[in-house]
Amino acid sequence: MFGIDFSKFPDIFDRILLPAINETLYMSLVSTFLAFVIGLFPAVLLILFDKDGLRPNPKAYFILDVFINTLRSFPFIILIIVLIPVTRMIVGTSIGTTATIVPLTIGAAPFVARLIESAFKEVDRGIIEAAKSFGASNFQIIFRIMFVEALPTIISAFTLTLIVNIGFSAMAGAVGGGGLGAVAINYGYQRFRPDIMFYTVIILIIMVQIAQILGNLAYKYTKK
């Protein structure tokens, strides 16, 4: 098929594809986790400062809203370039798998903040009002009630972010990010190897499908 000699796949997988898969998983998982850690803070502030929030503050909400929307508007390939000085300052280099985690995290964090904000807003207002009547603090309402009630939706948001970051990590291969994207470009495109290009595409599709299946299982488990 497509003139590809599949008999060479085991050797190509061991030498080229397996290390690239490990790099892609490393970049995607770590950046998604960090994005959720960072994105949770502005999400909480958005919930607090919203007009129907726990501590309404229209001015603070507007400033934070504009800031998050500005970060979200950057195309990822441009964000990588813009953040080169920041990346070099944090990890000491602007290329490689570890360096790619910085723009992946910063690019995903505002996206995560919006997803968590939406998940919090889906929580039944009656539960929140009941917690207030029992004297619960804002911290308790957010992390002991809203977070728990919104957990299935937050897990779906994590799954979506992970899938997006898998795609972005492949894009980062164009600027020295490593992973399957770098393999597709350096071997598949530049060396005219359609077999390697084909393998990387199939592997990325499989990775996305596995991430979605695991995310769906976690969603169903927490929904019970």
GROMACS .gro file of C-alpha atoms in nm:
model
  224
    1MET     CA    1   0.000   0.000   0.000
    2PHE     CA    2   0.137   0.346  -0.104
    3GLY     CA    3   0.458   0.167  -0.207
    4ILE     CA    4   0.550   0.105   0.159
    5ASP     CA    5   0.761  -0.194   0.260
    6PHE     CA    6   0.602  -0.299   0.591
    7SER     CA    7   0.871  -0.558   0.652
    8LYS     CA    8   1.101  -0.277   0.769
    9PHE     CA    9   0.852  -0.151   1.026
   10PRO     CA   10   0.997  -0.335   1.332
   11ASP     CA   11   1.342  -0.185   1.273
   12ILE     CA   12   1.202   0.164   1.204
   13PHE     CA   13   0.982   0.141   1.513
   14ASP     CA   14   1.269   0.047   1.745
   15ARG     CA   15   1.521   0.296   1.608
   16ILE     CA   16   1.307   0.599   1.522
   17LEU     CA   17   0.942   0.578   1.619
   18LEU     CA   18   0.957   0.444   1.975
   19PRO     CA   19   1.188   0.721   2.105
   20ALA     CA   20   0.965   0.977   1.929
   21ILE     CA   21   0.652   0.828   2.088
   22ASN     CA   22   0.814   0.858   2.432
   23GLU     CA   23   0.905   1.220   2.362
   24THR     CA   24   0.552   1.302   2.244
   25LEU     CA   25   0.397   1.140   2.552
   26TYR     CA   26   0.643   1.322   2.777
   27MET     CA   27   0.569   1.661   2.622
   28SER     CA   28   0.192   1.612   2.606
   29LEU     CA   29   0.133   1.466   2.953
   30VAL     CA   30   0.362   1.701   3.144
   31SER     CA   31   0.238   2.014   2.965
   32THR     CA   32  -0.127   1.913   3.012
   33PHE     CA   33  -0.074   1.854   3.385
   34LEU     CA   34   0.109   2.186   3.428
   35ALA     CA   35  -0.155   2.367   3.222
   36PHE     CA   36  -0.423   2.240   3.458
   37VAL     CA   37  -0.226   2.344   3.764
   38ILE     CA   38  -0.173   2.693   3.619
   39GLY     CA   39  -0.517   2.724   3.457
   40LEU     CA   40  -0.704   2.634   3.776
   41PHE     CA   41  -0.603   2.961   3.945
   42PRO     CA   42  -0.750   3.202   3.685
   43ALA     CA   43  -1.055   2.974   3.654
   44VAL     CA   44  -1.121   3.015   4.027
   45LEU     CA   45  -1.078   3.393   3.997
   46LEU     CA   46  -1.321   3.403   3.705
   47ILE     CA   47  -1.580   3.216   3.910
   48LEU     CA   48  -1.526   3.449   4.204
   49PHE     CA   49  -1.539   3.774   4.005
   50ASP     CA   50  -1.823   3.683   3.766
   51LYS     CA   51  -2.139   3.893   3.796
   52ASP     CA   52  -2.315   3.587   3.939
   53GLY     CA   53  -2.006   3.469   4.124
   54LEU     CA   54  -1.918   3.434   4.490
   55ARG     CA   55  -1.748   3.777   4.504
   56PRO     CA   56  -1.862   3.978   4.200
   57ASN     CA   57  -1.604   4.222   4.067
   58PRO     CA   58  -1.682   4.333   3.708
   59LYS     CA   59  -1.355   4.526   3.658
   60ALA     CA   60  -1.132   4.241   3.776
   61TYR     CA   61  -1.332   3.993   3.570
   62PHE     CA   62  -1.300   4.210   3.258
   63ILE     CA   63  -0.921   4.246   3.296
   64LEU     CA   64  -0.874   3.873   3.351
   65ASP     CA   65  -1.115   3.792   3.068
   66VAL     CA   66  -0.922   4.009   2.820
   67PHE     CA   67  -0.587   3.866   2.933
   68ILE     CA   68  -0.703   3.506   2.888
   69ASN     CA   69  -0.862   3.579   2.551
   70THR     CA   70  -0.541   3.748   2.434
   71LEU     CA   71  -0.331   3.444   2.518
   72ARG     CA   72  -0.583   3.215   2.351
   73SER     CA   73  -0.570   3.417   2.028
   74PHE     CA   74  -0.201   3.334   1.959
   75PRO     CA   75  -0.146   3.064   1.694
   76PHE     CA   76   0.071   2.800   1.857
   77ILE     CA   77   0.355   2.816   1.605
   78ILE     CA   78   0.385   3.192   1.669
   79LEU     CA   79   0.361   3.141   2.045
   80ILE     CA   80   0.661   2.909   2.033
   81ILE     CA   81   0.869   3.179   1.867
   82VAL     CA   82   0.744   3.461   2.092
   83LEU     CA   83   0.824   3.258   2.404
   84ILE     CA   84   1.179   3.163   2.300
   85PRO     CA   85   1.339   3.406   2.553
   86VAL     CA   86   1.109   3.278   2.831
   87THR     CA   87   1.176   2.916   2.737
   88ARG     CA   88   1.551   2.973   2.733
   89MET     CA   89   1.532   3.146   3.072
   90ILE     CA   90   1.336   2.858   3.230
   91VAL     CA   91   1.506   2.547   3.085
   92GLY     CA   92   1.828   2.691   2.942
   93THR     CA   93   1.747   2.614   2.579
   94SER     CA   94   1.475   2.692   2.327
   95ILE     CA   95   1.481   2.359   2.138
   96GLY     CA   96   1.413   2.001   2.239
   97THR     CA   97   1.133   1.816   2.411
   98THR     CA   98   1.172   1.977   2.754
   99ALA     CA   99   1.184   2.325   2.601
  100THR     CA  100   0.863   2.257   2.408
  101ILE     CA  101   0.678   2.195   2.734
  102VAL     CA  102   0.696   2.568   2.815
  103PRO     CA  103   0.496   2.700   2.515
  104LEU     CA  104   0.268   2.395   2.527
  105THR     CA  105   0.185   2.474   2.890
  106ILE     CA  106   0.141   2.848   2.840
  107GLY     CA  107  -0.065   2.791   2.526
  108ALA     CA  108  -0.296   2.540   2.694
  109ALA     CA  109  -0.337   2.714   3.033
  110PRO     CA  110  -0.588   2.983   2.919
  111PHE     CA  111  -0.779   2.716   2.726
  112VAL     CA  112  -0.792   2.508   3.045
  113ALA     CA  113  -0.904   2.810   3.249
  114ARG     CA  114  -1.205   2.856   3.022
  115LEU     CA  115  -1.293   2.486   3.033
  116ILE     CA  116  -1.278   2.474   3.413
  117GLU     CA  117  -1.478   2.796   3.438
  118SER     CA  118  -1.749   2.643   3.218
  119ALA     CA  119  -1.744   2.325   3.427
  120PHE     CA  120  -1.791   2.526   3.748
  121LYS     CA  121  -2.078   2.722   3.596
  122GLU     CA  122  -2.265   2.398   3.523
  123VAL     CA  123  -2.287   2.320   3.896
  124ASP     CA  124  -2.642   2.350   4.030
  125ARG     CA  125  -2.687   2.690   4.194
  126GLY     CA  126  -2.914   2.529   4.453
  127ILE     CA  127  -2.622   2.326   4.591
  128ILE     CA  128  -2.409   2.640   4.617
  129GLU     CA  129  -2.683   2.836   4.792
  130ALA     CA  130  -2.734   2.549   5.034
  131ALA     CA  131  -2.362   2.549   5.117
  132LYS     CA  132  -2.375   2.924   5.178
  133SER     CA  133  -2.668   2.881   5.415
  134PHE     CA  134  -2.459   2.637   5.621
  135GLY     CA  135  -2.182   2.895   5.649
  136ALA     CA  136  -1.935   2.744   5.402
  137SER     CA  137  -1.649   2.971   5.295
  138ASN     CA  138  -1.579   3.057   4.932
  139PHE     CA  139  -1.276   2.825   4.941
  140GLN     CA  140  -1.491   2.538   5.070
  141ILE     CA  141  -1.763   2.605   4.813
  142ILE     CA  142  -1.516   2.602   4.524
  143PHE     CA  143  -1.295   2.308   4.618
  144ARG     CA  144  -1.527   2.088   4.826
  145ILE     CA  145  -1.851   2.141   4.636
  146MET     CA  146  -1.806   2.294   4.291
  147PHE     CA  147  -1.487   2.103   4.208
  148VAL     CA  148  -1.635   1.771   4.320
  149GLU     CA  149  -1.964   1.829   4.136
  150ALA     CA  150  -1.782   1.940   3.820
  151LEU     CA  151  -1.519   1.662   3.831
  152PRO     CA  152  -1.660   1.457   3.538
  153THR     CA  153  -1.666   1.766   3.316
  154ILE     CA  154  -1.316   1.862   3.432
  155ILE     CA  155  -1.192   1.514   3.338
  156SER     CA  156  -1.342   1.563   2.992
  157ALA     CA  157  -1.162   1.898   2.974
  158PHE     CA  158  -0.834   1.726   3.068
  159THR     CA  159  -0.888   1.469   2.793
  160LEU     CA  160  -0.961   1.739   2.537
  161THR     CA  161  -0.654   1.939   2.641
  162LEU     CA  162  -0.432   1.631   2.621
  163ILE     CA  163  -0.553   1.557   2.268
  164VAL     CA  164  -0.493   1.919   2.165
  165ASN     CA  165  -0.143   1.909   2.314
  166ILE     CA  166  -0.062   1.587   2.128
  167GLY     CA  167  -0.143   1.772   1.806
  168PHE     CA  168   0.051   2.082   1.913
  169SER     CA  169   0.354   1.871   2.013
  170ALA     CA  170   0.359   1.730   1.660
  171MET     CA  171   0.348   2.087   1.526
  172ALA     CA  172   0.640   2.178   1.753
  173GLY     CA  173   0.853   1.931   1.560
  174ALA     CA  174   0.876   2.193   1.286
  175VAL     CA  175   1.089   2.413   1.514
  176GLY     CA  176   1.306   2.153   1.682
  177GLY     CA  177   1.058   2.029   1.938
  178GLY     CA  178   1.128   1.660   1.892
  179GLY     CA  179   0.869   1.385   1.906
  180LEU     CA  180   0.664   1.239   1.624
  181GLY     CA  181   0.633   1.576   1.451
  182ALA     CA  182   1.010   1.603   1.417
  183VAL     CA  183   1.028   1.247   1.283
  184ALA     CA  184   0.759   1.320   1.025
  185ILE     CA  185   0.943   1.631   0.906
  186ASN     CA  186   1.308   1.519   0.933
  187TYR     CA  187   1.260   1.166   0.801
  188GLY     CA  188   0.926   1.158   0.624
  189TYR     CA  189   0.932   1.493   0.444
  190GLN     CA  190   1.294   1.601   0.409
  191ARG     CA  191   1.428   1.254   0.329
  192PHE     CA  192   1.131   1.159   0.109
  193ARG     CA  193   1.026   0.863   0.325
  194PRO     CA  194   0.648   0.821   0.281
  195ASP     CA  195   0.661   0.509   0.496
  196ILE     CA  196   0.778   0.701   0.803
  197MET     CA  197   0.529   0.980   0.733
  198PHE     CA  198   0.253   0.718   0.715
  199TYR     CA  199   0.362   0.550   1.039
  200THR     CA  200   0.373   0.877   1.234
  201VAL     CA  201   0.023   0.974   1.121
  202ILE     CA  202  -0.119   0.632   1.218
  203ILE     CA  203   0.056   0.641   1.557
  204LEU     CA  204  -0.077   0.990   1.631
  205ILE     CA  205  -0.430   0.876   1.544
  206ILE     CA  206  -0.393   0.573   1.774
  207MET     CA  207  -0.260   0.792   2.058
  208VAL     CA  208  -0.555   1.030   2.027
  209GLN     CA  209  -0.802   0.740   2.022
  210ILE     CA  210  -0.647   0.584   2.333
  211ALA     CA  211  -0.654   0.918   2.515
  212GLN     CA  212  -1.022   0.964   2.425
  213ILE     CA  213  -1.116   0.612   2.533
  214LEU     CA  214  -0.940   0.647   2.869
  215GLY     CA  215  -1.096   0.990   2.918
  216ASN     CA  216  -1.443   0.853   2.845
  217LEU     CA  217  -1.391   0.570   3.094
  218ALA     CA  218  -1.275   0.814   3.364
  219TYR     CA  219  -1.574   1.039   3.290
  220LYS     CA  220  -1.819   0.751   3.326
  221TYR     CA  221  -1.652   0.633   3.647
  222THR     CA  222  -1.671   0.975   3.815
  223LYS     CA  223  -2.022   1.036   3.684
  224LYS     CA  224  -2.161   0.744   3.885
   0.00000   0.00000   0.00000
